[in-house]
PDB file of C-alpha atoms in Angstrom:
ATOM      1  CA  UNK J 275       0.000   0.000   0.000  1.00  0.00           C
ATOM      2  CA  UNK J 276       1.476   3.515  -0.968  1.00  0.00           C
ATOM      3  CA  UNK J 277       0.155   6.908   0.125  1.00  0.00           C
ATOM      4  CA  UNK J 278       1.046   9.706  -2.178  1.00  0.00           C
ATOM      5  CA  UNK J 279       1.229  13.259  -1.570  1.00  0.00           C
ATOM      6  CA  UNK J 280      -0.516  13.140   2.023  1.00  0.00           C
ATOM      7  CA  UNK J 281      -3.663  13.044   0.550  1.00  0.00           C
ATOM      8  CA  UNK J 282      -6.044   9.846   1.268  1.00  0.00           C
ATOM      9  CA  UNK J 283      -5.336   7.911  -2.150  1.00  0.00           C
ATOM     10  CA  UNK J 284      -3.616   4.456  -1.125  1.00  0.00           C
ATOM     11  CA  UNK J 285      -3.016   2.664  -3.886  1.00  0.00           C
ATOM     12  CA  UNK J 286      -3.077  -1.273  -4.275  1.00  0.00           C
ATOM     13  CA  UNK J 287      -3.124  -4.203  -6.800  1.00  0.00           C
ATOM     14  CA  UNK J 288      -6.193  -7.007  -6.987  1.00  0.00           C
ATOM     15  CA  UNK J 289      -6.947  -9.272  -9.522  1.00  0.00           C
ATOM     16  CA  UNK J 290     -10.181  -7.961 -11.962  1.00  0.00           C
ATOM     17  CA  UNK J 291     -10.856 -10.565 -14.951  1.00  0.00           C
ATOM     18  CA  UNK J 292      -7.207 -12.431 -14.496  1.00  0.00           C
ATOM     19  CA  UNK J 293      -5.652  -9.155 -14.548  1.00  0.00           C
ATOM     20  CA  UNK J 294      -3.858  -6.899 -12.052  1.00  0.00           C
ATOM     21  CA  UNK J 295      -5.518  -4.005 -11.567  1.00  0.00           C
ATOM     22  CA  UNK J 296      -4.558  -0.907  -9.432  1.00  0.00           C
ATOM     23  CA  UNK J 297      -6.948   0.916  -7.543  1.00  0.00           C
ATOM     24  CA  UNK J 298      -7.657   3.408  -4.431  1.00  0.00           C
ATOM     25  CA  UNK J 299     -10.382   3.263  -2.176  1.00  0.00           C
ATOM     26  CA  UNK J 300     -11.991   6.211  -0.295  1.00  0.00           C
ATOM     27  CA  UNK J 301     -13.776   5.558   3.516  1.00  0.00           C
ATOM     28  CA  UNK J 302     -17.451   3.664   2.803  1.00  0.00           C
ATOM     29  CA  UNK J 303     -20.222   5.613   2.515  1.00  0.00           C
ATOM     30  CA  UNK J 304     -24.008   4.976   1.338  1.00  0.00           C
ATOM     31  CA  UNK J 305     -23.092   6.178  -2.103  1.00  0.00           C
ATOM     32  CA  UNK J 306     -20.731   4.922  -4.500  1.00  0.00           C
ATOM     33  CA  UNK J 307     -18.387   5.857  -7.709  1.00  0.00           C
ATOM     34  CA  UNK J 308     -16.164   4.013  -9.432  1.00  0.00           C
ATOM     35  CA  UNK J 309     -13.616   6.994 -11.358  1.00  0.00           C
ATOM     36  CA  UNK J 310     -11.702   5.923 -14.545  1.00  0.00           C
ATOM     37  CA  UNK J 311      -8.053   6.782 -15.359  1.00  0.00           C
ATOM     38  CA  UNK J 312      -7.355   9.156 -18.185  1.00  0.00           C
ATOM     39  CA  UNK J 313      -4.272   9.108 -20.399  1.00  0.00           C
ATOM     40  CA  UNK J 314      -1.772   9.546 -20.629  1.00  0.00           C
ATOM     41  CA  UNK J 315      -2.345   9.510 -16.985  1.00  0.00           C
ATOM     42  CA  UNK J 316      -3.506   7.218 -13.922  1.00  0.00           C
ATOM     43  CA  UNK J 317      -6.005   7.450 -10.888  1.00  0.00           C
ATOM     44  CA  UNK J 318      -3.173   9.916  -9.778  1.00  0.00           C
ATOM     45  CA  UNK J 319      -5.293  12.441 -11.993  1.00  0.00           C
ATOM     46  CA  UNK J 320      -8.048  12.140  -9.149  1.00  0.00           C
ATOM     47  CA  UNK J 321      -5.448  13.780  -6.803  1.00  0.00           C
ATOM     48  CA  UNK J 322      -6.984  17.518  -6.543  1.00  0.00           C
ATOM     49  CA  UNK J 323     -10.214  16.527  -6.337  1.00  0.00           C
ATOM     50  CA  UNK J 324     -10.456  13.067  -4.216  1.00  0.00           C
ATOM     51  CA  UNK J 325     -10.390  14.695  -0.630  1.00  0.00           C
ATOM     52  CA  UNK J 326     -13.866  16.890  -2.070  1.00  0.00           C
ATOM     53  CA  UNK J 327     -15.363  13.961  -3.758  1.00  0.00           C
ATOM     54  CA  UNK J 328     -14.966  11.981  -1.052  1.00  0.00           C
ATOM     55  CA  UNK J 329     -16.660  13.448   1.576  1.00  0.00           C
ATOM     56  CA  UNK J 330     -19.994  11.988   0.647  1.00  0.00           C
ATOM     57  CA  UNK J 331     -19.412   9.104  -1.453  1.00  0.00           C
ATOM     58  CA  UNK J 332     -17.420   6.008  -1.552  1.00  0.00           C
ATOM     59  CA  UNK J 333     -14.924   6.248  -4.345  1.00  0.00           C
ATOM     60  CA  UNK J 334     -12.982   3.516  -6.068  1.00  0.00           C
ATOM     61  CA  UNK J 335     -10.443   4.929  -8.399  1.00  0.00           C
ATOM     62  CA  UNK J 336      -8.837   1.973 -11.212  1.00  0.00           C
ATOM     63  CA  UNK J 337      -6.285   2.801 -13.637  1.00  0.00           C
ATOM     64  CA  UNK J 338      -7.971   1.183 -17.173  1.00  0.00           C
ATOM     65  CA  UNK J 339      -6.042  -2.108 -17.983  1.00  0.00           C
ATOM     66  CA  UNK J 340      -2.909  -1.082 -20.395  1.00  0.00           C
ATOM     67  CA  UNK J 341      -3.337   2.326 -18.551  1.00  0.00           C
ATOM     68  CA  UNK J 342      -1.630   3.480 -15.251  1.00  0.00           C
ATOM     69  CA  UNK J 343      -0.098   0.648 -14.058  1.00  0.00           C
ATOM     70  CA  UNK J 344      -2.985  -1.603 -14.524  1.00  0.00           C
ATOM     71  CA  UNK J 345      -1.862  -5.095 -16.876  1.00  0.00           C
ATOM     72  CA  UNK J 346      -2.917  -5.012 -20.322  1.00  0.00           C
ATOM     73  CA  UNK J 347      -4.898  -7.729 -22.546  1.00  0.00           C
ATOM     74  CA  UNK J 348      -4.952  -6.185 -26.112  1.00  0.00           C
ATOM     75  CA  UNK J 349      -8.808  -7.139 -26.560  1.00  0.00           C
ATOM     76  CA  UNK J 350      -9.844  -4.598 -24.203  1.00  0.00           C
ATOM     77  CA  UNK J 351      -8.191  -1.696 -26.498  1.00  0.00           C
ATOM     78  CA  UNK J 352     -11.377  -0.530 -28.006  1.00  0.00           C
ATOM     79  CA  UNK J 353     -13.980   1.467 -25.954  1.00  0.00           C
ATOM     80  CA  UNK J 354     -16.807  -1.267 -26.028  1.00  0.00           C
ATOM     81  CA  UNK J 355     -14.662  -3.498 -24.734  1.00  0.00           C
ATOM     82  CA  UNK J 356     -13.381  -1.568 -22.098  1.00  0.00           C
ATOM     83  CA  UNK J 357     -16.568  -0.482 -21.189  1.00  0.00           C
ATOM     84  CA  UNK J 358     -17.748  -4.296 -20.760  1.00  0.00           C
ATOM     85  CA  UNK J 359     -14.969  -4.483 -18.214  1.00  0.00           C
ATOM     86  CA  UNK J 360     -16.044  -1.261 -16.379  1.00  0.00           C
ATOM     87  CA  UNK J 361     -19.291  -3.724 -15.494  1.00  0.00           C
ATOM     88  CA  UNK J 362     -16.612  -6.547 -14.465  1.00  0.00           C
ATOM     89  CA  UNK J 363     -14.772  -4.150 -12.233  1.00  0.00           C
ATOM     90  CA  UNK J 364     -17.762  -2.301 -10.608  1.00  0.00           C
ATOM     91  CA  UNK J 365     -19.131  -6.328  -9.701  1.00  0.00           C
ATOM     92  CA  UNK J 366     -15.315  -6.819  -8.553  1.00  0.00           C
ATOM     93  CA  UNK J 367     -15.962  -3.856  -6.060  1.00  0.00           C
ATOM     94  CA  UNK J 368     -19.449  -4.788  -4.870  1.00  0.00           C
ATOM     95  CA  UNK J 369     -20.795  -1.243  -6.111  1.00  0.00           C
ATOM     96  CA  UNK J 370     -24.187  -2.056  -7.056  1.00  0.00           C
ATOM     97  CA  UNK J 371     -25.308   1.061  -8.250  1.00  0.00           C
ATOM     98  CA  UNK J 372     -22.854   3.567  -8.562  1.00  0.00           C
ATOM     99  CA  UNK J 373     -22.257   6.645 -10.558  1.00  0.00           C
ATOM    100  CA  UNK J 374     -19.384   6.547 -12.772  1.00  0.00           C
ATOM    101  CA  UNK J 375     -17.203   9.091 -13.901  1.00  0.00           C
ATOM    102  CA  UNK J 376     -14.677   8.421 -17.274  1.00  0.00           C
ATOM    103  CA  UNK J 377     -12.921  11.678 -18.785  1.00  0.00           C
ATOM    104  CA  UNK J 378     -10.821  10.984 -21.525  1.00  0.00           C
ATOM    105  CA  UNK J 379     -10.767   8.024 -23.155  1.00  0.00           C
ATOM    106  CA  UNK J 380     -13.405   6.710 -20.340  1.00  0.00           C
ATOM    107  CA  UNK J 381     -16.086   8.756 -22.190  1.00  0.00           C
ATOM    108  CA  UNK J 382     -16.793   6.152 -25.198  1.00  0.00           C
ATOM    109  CA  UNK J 383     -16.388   3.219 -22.813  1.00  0.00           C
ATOM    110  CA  UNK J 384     -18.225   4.457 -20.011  1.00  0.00           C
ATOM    111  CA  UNK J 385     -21.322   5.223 -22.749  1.00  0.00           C
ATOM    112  CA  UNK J 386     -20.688   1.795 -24.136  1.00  0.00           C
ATOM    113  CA  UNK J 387     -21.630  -0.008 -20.314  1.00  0.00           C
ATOM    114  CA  UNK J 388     -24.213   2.272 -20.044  1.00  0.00           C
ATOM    115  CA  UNK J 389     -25.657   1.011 -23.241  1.00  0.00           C
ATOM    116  CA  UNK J 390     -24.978  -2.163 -22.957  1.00  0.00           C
ATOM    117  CA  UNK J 391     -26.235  -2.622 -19.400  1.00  0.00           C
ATOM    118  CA  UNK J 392     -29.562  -0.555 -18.862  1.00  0.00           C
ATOM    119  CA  UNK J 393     -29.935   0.814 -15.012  1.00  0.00           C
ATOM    120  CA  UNK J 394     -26.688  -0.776 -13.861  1.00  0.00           C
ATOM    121  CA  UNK J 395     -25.323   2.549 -13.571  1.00  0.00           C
ATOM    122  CA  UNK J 396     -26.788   5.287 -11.423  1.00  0.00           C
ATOM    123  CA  UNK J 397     -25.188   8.648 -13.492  1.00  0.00           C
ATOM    124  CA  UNK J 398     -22.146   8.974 -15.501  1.00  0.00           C
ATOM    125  CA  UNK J 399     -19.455  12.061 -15.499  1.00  0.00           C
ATOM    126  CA  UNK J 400     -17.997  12.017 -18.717  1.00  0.00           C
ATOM    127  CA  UNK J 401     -15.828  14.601 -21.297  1.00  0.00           C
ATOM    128  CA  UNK J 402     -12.301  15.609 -22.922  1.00  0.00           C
ATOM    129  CA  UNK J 403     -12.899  12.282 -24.850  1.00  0.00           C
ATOM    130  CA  UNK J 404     -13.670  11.411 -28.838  1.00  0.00           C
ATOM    131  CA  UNK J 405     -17.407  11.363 -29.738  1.00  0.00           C
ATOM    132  CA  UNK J 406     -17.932  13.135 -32.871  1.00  0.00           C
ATOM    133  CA  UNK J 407     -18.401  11.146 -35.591  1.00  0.00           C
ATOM    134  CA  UNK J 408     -16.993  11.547 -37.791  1.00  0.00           C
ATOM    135  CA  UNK J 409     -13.668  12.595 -36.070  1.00  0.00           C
ATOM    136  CA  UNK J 410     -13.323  15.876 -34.247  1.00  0.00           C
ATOM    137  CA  UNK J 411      -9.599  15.697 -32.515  1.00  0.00           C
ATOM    138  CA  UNK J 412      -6.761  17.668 -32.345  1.00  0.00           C
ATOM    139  CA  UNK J 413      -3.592  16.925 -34.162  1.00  0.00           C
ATOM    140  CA  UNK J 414      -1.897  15.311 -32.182  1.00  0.00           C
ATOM    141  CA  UNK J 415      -4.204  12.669 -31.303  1.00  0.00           C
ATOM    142  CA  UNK J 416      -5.605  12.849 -34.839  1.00  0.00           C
ATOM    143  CA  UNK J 417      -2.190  11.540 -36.140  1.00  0.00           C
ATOM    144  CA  UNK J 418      -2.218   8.798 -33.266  1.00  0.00           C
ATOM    145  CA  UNK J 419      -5.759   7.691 -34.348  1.00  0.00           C
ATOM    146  CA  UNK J 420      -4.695   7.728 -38.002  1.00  0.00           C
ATOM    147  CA  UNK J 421      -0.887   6.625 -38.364  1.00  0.00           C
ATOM    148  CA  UNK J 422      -0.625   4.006 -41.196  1.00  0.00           C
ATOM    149  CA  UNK J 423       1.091   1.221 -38.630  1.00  0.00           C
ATOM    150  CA  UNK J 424       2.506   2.171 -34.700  1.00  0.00           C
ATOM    151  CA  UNK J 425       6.590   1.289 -35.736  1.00  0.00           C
ATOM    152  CA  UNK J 426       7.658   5.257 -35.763  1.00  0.00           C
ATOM    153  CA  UNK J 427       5.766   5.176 -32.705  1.00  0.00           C
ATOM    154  CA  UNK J 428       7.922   2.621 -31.092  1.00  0.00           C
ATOM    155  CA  UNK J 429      11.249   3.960 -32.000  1.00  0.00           C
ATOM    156  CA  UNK J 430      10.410   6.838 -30.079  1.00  0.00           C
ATOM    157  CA  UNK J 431      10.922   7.462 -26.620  1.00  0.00           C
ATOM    158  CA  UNK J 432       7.339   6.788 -24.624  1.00  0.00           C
ATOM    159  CA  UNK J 433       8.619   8.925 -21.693  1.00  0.00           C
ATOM    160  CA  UNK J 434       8.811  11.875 -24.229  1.00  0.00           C
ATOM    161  CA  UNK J 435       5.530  10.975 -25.638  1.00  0.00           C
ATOM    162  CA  UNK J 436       3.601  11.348 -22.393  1.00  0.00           C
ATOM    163  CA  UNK J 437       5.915  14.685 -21.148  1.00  0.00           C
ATOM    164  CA  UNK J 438       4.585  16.250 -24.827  1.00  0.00           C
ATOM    165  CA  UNK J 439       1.273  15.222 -23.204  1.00  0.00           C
ATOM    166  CA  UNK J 440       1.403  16.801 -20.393  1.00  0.00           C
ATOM    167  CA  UNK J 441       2.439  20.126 -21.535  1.00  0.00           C
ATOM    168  CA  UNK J 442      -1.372  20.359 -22.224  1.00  0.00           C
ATOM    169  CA  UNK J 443      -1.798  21.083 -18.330  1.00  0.00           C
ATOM    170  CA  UNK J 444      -2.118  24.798 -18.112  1.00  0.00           C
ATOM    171  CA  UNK J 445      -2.709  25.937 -14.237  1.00  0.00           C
ATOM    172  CA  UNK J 446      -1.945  22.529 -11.992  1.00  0.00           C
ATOM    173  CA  UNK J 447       1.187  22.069 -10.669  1.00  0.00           C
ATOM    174  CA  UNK J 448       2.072  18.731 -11.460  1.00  0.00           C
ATOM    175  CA  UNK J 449       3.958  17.672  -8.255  1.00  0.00           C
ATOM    176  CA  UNK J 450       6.811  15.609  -9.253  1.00  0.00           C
ATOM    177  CA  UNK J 451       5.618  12.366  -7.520  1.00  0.00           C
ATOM    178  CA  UNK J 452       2.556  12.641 -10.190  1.00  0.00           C
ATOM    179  CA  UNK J 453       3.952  13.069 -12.795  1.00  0.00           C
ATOM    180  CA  UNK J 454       7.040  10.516 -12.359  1.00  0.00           C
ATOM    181  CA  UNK J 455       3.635   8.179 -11.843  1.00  0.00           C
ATOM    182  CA  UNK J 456       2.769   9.355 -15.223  1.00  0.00           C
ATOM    183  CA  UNK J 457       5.957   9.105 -16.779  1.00  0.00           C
ATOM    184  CA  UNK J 458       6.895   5.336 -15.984  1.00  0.00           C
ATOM    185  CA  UNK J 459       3.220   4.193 -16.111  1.00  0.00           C
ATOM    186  CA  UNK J 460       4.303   4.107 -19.808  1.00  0.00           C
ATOM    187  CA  UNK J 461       7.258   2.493 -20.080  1.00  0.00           C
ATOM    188  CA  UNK J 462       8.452   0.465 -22.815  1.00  0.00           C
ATOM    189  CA  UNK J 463       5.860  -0.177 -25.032  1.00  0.00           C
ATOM    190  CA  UNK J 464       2.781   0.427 -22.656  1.00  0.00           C
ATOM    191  CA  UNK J 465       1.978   3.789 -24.321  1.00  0.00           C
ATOM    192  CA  UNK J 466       2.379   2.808 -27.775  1.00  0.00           C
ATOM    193  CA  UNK J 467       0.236  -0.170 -27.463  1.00  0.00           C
ATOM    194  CA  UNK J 468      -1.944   1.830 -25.467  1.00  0.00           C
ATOM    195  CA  UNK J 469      -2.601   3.723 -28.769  1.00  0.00           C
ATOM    196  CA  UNK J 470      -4.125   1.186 -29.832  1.00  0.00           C
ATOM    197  CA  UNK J 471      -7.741   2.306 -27.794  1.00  0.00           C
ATOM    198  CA  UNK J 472      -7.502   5.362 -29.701  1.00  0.00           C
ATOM    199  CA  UNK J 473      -7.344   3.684 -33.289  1.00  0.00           C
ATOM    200  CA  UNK J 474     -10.133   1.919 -32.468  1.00  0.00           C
ATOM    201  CA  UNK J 475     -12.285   5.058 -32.665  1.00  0.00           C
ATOM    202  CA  UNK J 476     -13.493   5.282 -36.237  1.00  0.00           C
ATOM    203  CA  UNK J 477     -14.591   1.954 -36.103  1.00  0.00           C
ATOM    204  CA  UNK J 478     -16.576   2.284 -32.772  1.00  0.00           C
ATOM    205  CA  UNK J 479     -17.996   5.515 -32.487  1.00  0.00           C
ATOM    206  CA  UNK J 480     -20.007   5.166 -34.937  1.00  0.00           C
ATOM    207  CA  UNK J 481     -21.442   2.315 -33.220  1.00  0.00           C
ATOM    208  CA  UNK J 482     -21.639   4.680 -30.101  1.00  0.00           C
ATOM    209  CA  UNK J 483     -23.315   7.014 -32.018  1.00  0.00           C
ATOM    210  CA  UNK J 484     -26.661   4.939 -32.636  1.00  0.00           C
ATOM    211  CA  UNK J 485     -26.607   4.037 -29.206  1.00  0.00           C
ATOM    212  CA  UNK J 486     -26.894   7.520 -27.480  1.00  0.00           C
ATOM    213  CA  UNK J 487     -30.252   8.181 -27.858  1.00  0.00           C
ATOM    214  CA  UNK J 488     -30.923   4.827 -25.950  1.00  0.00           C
ATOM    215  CA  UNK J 489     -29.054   5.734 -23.198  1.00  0.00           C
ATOM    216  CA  UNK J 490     -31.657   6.638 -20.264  1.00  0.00           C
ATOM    217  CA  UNK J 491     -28.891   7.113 -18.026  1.00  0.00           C
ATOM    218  CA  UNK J 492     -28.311  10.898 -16.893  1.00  0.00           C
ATOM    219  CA  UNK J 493     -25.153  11.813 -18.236  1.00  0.00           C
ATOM    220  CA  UNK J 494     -22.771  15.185 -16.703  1.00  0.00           C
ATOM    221  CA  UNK J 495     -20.538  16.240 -19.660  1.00  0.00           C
ATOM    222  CA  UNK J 496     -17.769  18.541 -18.532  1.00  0.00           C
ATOM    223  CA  UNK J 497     -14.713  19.165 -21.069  1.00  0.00           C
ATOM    224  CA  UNK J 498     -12.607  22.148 -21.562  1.00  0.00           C
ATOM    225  CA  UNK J 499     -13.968  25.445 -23.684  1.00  0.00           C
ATOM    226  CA  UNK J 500     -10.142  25.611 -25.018  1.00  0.00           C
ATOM    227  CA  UNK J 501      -9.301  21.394 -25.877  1.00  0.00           C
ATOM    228  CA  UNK J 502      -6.610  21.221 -28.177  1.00  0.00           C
ATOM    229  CA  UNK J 503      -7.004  17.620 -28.124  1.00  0.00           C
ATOM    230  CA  UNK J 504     -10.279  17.042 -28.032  1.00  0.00           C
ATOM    231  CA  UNK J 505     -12.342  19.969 -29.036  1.00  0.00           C
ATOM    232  CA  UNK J 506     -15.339  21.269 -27.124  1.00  0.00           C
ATOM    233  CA  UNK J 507     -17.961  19.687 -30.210  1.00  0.00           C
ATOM    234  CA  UNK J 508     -17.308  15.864 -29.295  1.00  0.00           C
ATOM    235  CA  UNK J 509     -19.079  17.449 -25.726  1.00  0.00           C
ATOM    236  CA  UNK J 510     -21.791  19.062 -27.597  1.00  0.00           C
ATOM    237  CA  UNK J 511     -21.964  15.947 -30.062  1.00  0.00           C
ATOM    238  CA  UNK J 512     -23.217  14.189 -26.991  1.00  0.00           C
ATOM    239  CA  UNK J 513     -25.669  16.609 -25.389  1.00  0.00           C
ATOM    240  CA  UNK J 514     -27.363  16.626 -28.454  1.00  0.00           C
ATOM    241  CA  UNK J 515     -27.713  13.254 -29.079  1.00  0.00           C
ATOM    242  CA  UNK J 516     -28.401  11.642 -25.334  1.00  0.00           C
ATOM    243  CA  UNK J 517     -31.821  11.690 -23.832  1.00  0.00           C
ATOM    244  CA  UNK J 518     -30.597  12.958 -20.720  1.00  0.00           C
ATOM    245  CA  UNK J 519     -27.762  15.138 -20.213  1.00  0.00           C
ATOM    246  CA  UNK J 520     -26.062  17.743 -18.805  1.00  0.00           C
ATOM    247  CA  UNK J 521     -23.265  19.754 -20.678  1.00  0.00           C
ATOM    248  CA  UNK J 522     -20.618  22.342 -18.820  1.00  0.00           C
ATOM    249  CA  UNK J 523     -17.792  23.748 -21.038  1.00  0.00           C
ATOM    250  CA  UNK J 524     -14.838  25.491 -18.242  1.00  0.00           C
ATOM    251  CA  UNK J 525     -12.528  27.701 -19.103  1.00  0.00           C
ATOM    252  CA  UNK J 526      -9.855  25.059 -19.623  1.00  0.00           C
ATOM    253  CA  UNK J 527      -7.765  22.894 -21.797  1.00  0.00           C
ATOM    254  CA  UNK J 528      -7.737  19.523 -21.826  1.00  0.00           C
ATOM    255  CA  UNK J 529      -7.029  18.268 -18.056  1.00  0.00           C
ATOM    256  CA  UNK J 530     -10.037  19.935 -16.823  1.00  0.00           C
ATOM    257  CA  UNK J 531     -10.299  17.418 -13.795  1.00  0.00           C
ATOM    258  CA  UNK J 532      -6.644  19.179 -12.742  1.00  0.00           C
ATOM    259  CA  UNK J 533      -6.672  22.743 -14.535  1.00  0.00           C
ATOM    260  CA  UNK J 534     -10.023  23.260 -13.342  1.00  0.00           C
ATOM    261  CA  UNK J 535     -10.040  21.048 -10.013  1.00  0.00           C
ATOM    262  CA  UNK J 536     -12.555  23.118  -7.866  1.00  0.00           C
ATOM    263  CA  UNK J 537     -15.229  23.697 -11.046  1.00  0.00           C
ATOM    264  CA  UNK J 538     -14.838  19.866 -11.688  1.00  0.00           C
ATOM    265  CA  UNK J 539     -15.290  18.755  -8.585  1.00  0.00           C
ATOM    266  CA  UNK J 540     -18.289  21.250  -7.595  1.00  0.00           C
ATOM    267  CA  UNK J 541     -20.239  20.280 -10.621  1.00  0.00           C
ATOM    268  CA  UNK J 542     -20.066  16.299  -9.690  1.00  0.00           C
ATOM    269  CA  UNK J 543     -20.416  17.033  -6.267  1.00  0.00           C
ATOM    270  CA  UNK J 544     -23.982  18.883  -7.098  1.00  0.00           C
ATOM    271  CA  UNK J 545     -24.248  16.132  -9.813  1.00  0.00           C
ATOM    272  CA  UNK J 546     -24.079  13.270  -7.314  1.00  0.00           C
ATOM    273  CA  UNK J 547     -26.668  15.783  -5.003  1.00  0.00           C
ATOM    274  CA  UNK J 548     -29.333  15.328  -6.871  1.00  0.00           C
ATOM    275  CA  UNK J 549     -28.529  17.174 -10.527  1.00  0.00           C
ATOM    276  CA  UNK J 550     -28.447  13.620 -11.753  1.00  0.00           C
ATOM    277  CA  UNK J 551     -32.558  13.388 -11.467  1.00  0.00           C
ATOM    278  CA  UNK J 552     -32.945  15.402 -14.723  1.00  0.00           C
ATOM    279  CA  UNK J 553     -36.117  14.964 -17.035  1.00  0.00           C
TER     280      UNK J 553
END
């Protein structure tokens, strides 16, 4: 067990599915949340705004397998995968009901369990992740998505991957702990093949795409006015499309659950309140 930063995150390994999965674990409460890594990060993104979260609700943080530090098993690269094993994980935790919340690349998966498994989920917190179909992303990622094959990918160094990655964050200051986290989480060829979620997009969001207005879970969309990555229309793509849903844009980039910590965490705090119960 590791504690980081004196804040309440302890991280630890268990075994999900046959794979080793890290997670941290808040103090029990009635309610419950299971939180998603983003990348190129880990549940180490949950830092600023676990203590606030977690005065209310029970949270169980996992880094995404082939994410964090979390093993990989390549069939669970795609979104609709993943999001099957979002349902594995919240069974793995007991969390009957919980609300869910996936920035990032947990957007398309977390939409995927929803649709997949009707009233499993209590509310989702989703955002800062590819929707649009067809693609809306930034350069960047667009090339990743894209690329012909992965091999100038793995010549390159992954640690200088992720730091280009992280420039994105605008106004947190990354303590060093963090972002070392960040940093070796995807080592060797963990963030390469971890590309490999991202490629799957313009097969499956189309898919996603006829789902949404099925989904009759109540869906919080945050993402960042100013996403270089991931621009602000994948967010809108989604609050026109799902039944019901919620859409904030903040005066951010992309790492809106760390650039914009207190607006983040005050909108799912007054999600999990009761904003959830939209019509």
């Amino acid at each position: 067990m590791t504690t980081w930063l004196n804040t309440p995150i302890h991280m630890q390994f268990r075994v999900i599915d046959g794979l080793s999965v890290r997670f941290a674990e808040s103090e029990k409460r009635d309610d419950h949340a299971l939180l998603l890594s983003p990348w190129p990060e880990s549940l180490l993104a949950f830092v600023p705004i676990w203590e606030r979260l977690a005065e209310h609700t029970h949270l169980v943080a996992i880094d995404l397998p082939g994410f964090g530090r979390s093993q990989r098993r390549d069939e669970l690269l795609s979104p609709r995968a993943m999001g099957e094993f979002i349902i594995r994980a919240a069974d793995a935790f007991g969390l009957d009901h919980p609300h869910l919340v996936g920035p990032d690349i947990g957007t398309a998966a977390s939409l995927f369990a929803a649709a997949q498994y009707p009233g499993r989920l209590r509310s989702l917190v989703v955002g800062s992740g590819g929707a649009a179909v067809p693609l809306q992303l930034g350069s960047v990622l667009k090339d990743w998505v894209e690329a012909p094959d992965l091999e100038g990918y793995r010549r390159a160094d992954p640690r200088q991957i992720v730091a280009g990655a992280l420039t994105g964050i605008e106004r947190y200051q990354l303590p060093d702990a963090v972002r070392e986290d960040y940093l070796s989480s995807y080592d060797g060829d963990r963030m390469v093949e971890s590309m490999r979620y991202v490629r799957a997009y313009p097969t499956e969001l189309p898919a996603l795409r006829d789902l949404l207005p099925q989904i009759q879970t109540p869906v919080q969309i945050i993402a960042g006015r100013h996403d270089p990555a991931v621009p602000p229309v994948n967010a809108e793509f989604l609050h026109d499309r799902l039944p019901h849903s919620k859409l904030d844009l903040l005066d951010a980039g992309h790492f809106t659950w760390e650039d914009a910590a207190d607006e983040y965490a005050q909108l799912v705090s007054t999600w999990w309140g009761g904003g959830y119960a939209i019509k």
